Short mmCIF file of N, CA and C in Angstrom, two decimals:
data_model
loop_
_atom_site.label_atom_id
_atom_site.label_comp_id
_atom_site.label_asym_id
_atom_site.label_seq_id
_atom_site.Cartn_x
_atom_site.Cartn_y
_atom_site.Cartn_z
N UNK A 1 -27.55 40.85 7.57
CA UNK A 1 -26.65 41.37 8.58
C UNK A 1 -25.53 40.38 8.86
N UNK A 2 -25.91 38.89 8.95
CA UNK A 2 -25.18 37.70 9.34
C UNK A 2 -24.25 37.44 8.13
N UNK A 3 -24.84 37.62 7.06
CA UNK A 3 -24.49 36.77 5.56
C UNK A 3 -22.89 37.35 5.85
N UNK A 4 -22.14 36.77 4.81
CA UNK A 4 -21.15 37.06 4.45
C UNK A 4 -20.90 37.69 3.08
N UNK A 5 -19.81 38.84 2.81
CA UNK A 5 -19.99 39.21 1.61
C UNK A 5 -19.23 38.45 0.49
N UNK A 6 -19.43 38.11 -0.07
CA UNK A 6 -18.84 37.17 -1.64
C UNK A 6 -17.87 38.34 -2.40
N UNK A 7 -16.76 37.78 -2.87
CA UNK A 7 -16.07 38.68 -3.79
C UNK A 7 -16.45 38.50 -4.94
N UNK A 8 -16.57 39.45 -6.05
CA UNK A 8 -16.86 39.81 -7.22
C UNK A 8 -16.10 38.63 -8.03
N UNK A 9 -17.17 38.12 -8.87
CA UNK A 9 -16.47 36.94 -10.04
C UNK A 9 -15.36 37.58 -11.06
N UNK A 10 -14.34 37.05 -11.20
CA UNK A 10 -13.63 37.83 -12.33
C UNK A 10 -13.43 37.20 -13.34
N UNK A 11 -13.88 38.06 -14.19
CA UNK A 11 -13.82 37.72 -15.80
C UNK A 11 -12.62 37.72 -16.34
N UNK A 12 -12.48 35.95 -17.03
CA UNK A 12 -11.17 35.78 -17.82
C UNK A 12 -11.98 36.71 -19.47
N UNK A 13 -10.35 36.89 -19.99
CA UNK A 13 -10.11 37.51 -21.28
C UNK A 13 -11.15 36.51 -22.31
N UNK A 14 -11.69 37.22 -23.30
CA UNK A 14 -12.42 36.05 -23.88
C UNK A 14 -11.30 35.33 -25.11
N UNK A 15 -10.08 35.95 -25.70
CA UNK A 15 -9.50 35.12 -26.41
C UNK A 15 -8.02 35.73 -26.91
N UNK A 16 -6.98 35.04 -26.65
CA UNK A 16 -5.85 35.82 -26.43
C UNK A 16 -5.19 35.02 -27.61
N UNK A 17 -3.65 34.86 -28.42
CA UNK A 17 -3.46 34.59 -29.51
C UNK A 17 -1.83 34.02 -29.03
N UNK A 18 -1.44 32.99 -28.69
CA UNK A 18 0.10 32.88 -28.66
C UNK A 18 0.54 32.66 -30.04
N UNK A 19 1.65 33.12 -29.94
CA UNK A 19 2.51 32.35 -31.42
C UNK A 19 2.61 30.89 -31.03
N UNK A 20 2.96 30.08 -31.67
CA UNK A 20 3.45 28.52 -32.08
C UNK A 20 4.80 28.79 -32.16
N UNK A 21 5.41 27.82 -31.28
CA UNK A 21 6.20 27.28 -31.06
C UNK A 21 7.02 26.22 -31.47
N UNK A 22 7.95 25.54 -31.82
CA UNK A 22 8.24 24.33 -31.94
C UNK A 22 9.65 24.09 -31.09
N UNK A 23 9.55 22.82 -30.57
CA UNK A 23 10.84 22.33 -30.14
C UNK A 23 11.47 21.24 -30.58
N UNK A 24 12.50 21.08 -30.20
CA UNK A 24 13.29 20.03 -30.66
C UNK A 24 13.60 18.82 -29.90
N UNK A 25 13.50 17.86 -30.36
CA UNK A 25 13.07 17.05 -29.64
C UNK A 25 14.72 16.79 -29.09
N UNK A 26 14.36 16.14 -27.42
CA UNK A 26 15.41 15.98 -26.69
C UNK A 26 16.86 14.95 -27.08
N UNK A 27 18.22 15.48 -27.22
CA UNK A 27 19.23 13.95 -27.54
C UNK A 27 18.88 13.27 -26.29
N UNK A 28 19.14 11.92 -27.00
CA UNK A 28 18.97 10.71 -26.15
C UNK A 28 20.50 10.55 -25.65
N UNK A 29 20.29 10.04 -24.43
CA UNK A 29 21.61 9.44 -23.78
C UNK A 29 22.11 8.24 -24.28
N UNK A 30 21.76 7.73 -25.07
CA UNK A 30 22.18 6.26 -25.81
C UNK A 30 22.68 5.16 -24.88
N UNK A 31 21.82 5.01 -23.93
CA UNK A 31 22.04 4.17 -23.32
C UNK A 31 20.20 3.65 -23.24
N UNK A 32 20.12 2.35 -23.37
CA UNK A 32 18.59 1.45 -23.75
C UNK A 32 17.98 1.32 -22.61
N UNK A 33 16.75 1.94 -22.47
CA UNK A 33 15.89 1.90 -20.81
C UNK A 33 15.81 0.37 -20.92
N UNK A 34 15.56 -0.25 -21.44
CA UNK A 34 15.08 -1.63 -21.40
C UNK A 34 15.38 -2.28 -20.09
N UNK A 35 17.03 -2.61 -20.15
CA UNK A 35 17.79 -2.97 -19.23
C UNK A 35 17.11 -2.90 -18.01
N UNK A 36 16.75 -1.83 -17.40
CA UNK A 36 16.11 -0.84 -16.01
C UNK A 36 14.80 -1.68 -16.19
N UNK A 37 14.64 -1.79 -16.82
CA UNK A 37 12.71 -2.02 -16.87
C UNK A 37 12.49 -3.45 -16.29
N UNK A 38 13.45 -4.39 -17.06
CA UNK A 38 13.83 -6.07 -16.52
C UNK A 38 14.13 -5.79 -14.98
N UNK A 39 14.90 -5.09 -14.45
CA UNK A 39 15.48 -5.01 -13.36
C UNK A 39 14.32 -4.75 -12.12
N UNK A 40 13.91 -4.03 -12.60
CA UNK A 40 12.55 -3.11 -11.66
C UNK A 40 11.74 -4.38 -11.58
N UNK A 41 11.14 -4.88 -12.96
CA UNK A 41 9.96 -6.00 -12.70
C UNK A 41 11.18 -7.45 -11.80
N UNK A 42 11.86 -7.46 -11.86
CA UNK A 42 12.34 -8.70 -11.34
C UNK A 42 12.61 -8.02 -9.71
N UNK A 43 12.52 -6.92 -9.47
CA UNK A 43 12.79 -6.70 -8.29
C UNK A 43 11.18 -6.56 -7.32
N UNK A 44 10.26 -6.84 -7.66
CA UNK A 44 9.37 -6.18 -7.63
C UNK A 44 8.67 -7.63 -7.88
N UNK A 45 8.56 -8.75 -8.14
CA UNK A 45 8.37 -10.20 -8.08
C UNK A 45 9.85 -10.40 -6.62
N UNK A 46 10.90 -10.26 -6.94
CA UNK A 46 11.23 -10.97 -5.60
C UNK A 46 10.48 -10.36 -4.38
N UNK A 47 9.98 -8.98 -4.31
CA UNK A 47 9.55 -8.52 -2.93
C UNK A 47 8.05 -9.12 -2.95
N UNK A 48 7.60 -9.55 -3.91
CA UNK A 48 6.27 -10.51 -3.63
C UNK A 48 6.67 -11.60 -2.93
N UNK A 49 7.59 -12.52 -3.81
CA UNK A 49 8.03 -13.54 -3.21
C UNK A 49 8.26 -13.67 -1.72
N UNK A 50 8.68 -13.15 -1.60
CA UNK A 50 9.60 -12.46 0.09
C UNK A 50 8.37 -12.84 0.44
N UNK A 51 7.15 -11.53 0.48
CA UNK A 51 6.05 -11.28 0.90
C UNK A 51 4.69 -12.48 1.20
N UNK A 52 5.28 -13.49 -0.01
CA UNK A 52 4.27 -14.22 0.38
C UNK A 52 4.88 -15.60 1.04
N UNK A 53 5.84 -15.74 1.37
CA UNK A 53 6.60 -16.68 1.95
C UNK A 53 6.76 -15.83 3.56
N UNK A 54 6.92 -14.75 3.70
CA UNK A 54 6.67 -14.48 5.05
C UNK A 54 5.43 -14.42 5.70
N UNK A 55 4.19 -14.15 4.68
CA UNK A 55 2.99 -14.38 5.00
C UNK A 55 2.60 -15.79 5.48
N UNK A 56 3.43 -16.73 4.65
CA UNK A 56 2.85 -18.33 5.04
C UNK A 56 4.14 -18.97 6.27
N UNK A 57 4.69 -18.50 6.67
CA UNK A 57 5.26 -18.42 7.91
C UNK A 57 4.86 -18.24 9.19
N UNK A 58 4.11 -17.18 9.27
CA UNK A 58 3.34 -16.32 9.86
C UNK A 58 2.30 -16.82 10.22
N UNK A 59 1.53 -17.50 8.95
CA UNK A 59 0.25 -18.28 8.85
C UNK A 59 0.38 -19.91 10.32
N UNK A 60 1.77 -20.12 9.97
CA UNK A 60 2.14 -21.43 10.05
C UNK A 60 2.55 -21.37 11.77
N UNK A 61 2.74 -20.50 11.98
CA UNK A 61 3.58 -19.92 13.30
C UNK A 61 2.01 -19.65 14.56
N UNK A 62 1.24 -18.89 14.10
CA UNK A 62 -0.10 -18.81 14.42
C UNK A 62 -0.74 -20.09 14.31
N UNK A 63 -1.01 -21.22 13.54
CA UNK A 63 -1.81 -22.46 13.38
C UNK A 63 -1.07 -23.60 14.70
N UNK A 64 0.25 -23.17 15.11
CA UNK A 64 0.92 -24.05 15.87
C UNK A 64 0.33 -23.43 17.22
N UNK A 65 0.68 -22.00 17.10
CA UNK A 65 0.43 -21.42 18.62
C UNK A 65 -0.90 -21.86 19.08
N UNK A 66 -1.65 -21.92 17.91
CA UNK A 66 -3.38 -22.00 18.40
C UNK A 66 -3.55 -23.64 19.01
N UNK A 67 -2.74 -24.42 17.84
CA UNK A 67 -2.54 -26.37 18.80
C UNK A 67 -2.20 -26.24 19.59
N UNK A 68 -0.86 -25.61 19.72
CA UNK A 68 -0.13 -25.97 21.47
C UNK A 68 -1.60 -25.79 22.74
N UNK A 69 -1.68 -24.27 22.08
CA UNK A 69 -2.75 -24.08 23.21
C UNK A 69 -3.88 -24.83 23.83
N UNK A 70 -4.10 -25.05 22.45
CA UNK A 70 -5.37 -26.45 22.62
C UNK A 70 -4.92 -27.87 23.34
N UNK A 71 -3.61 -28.00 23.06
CA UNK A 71 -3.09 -29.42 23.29
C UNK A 71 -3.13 -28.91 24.87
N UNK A 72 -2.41 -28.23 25.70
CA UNK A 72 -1.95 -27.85 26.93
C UNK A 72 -3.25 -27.69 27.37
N UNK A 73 -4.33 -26.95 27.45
CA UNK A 73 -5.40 -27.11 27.91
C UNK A 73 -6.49 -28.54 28.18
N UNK A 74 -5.73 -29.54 26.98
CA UNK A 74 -6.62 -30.80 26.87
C UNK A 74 -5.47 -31.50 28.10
N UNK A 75 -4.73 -31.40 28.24
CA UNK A 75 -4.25 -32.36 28.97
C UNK A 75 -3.69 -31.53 30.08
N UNK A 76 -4.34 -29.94 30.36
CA UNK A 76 -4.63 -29.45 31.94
C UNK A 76 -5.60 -30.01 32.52
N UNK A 77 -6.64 -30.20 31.77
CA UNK A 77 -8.00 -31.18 32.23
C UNK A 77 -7.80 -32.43 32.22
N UNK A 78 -7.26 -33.13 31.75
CA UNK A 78 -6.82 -34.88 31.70
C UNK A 78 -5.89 -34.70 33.16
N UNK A 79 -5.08 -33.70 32.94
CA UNK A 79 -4.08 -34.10 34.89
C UNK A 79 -5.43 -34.01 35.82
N UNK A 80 -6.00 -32.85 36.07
CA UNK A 80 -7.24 -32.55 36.87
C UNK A 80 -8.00 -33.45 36.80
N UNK A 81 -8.11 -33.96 36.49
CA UNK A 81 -9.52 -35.37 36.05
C UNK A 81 -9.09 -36.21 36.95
N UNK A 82 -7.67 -36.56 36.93
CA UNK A 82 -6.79 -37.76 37.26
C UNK A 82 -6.46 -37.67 38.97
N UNK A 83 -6.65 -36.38 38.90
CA UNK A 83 -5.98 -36.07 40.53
C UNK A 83 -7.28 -36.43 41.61
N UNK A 84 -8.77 -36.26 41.17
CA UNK A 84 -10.04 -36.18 41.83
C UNK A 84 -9.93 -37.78 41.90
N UNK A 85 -9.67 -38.67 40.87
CA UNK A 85 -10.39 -39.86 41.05
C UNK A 85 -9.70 -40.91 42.15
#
């Protein structure tokens, strides 16, 4: 009563016959992909470059923030120390 009804499987053709074809192969623009190919990989190393020089920036920018913090806290407690005695 609940089920759902399924549609009927349909049967492909069992074997149909195209003719053969042939084409011709495409004119070239005579101009050498090569060129493009140098260009792409050299563009594609500088955005690493970029990438990993902004990464170690970043790195370097964070390792300072984390000293300062540490430094300013060591010598919030060195003033406090100084003021009790």
């Amino acid at each position: 009563m609940f089920r759902p009804k399924l549609p009927d499987v349909p049967t492909l053709p069992t074997s149909t016959v195209t003719p053969q074809q042939t084409q011709a192969p495409a004119p070239s623009a005579g101009r050498p992909v090569a060129p493009y190919v140098g260009i792409g990989a050299g563009a594609v190393a500088a955005v690493v470059v970029v990438g990993v020089v902004l990464t170690a920036l970043l790195a370097a920018v964070a390792v300072t923030a984390v000293s300062v913090a540490i430094a300013a806290v060591v010598l919030r407690s060195l003033v406090n120390g100084a003021d009790r005695r």
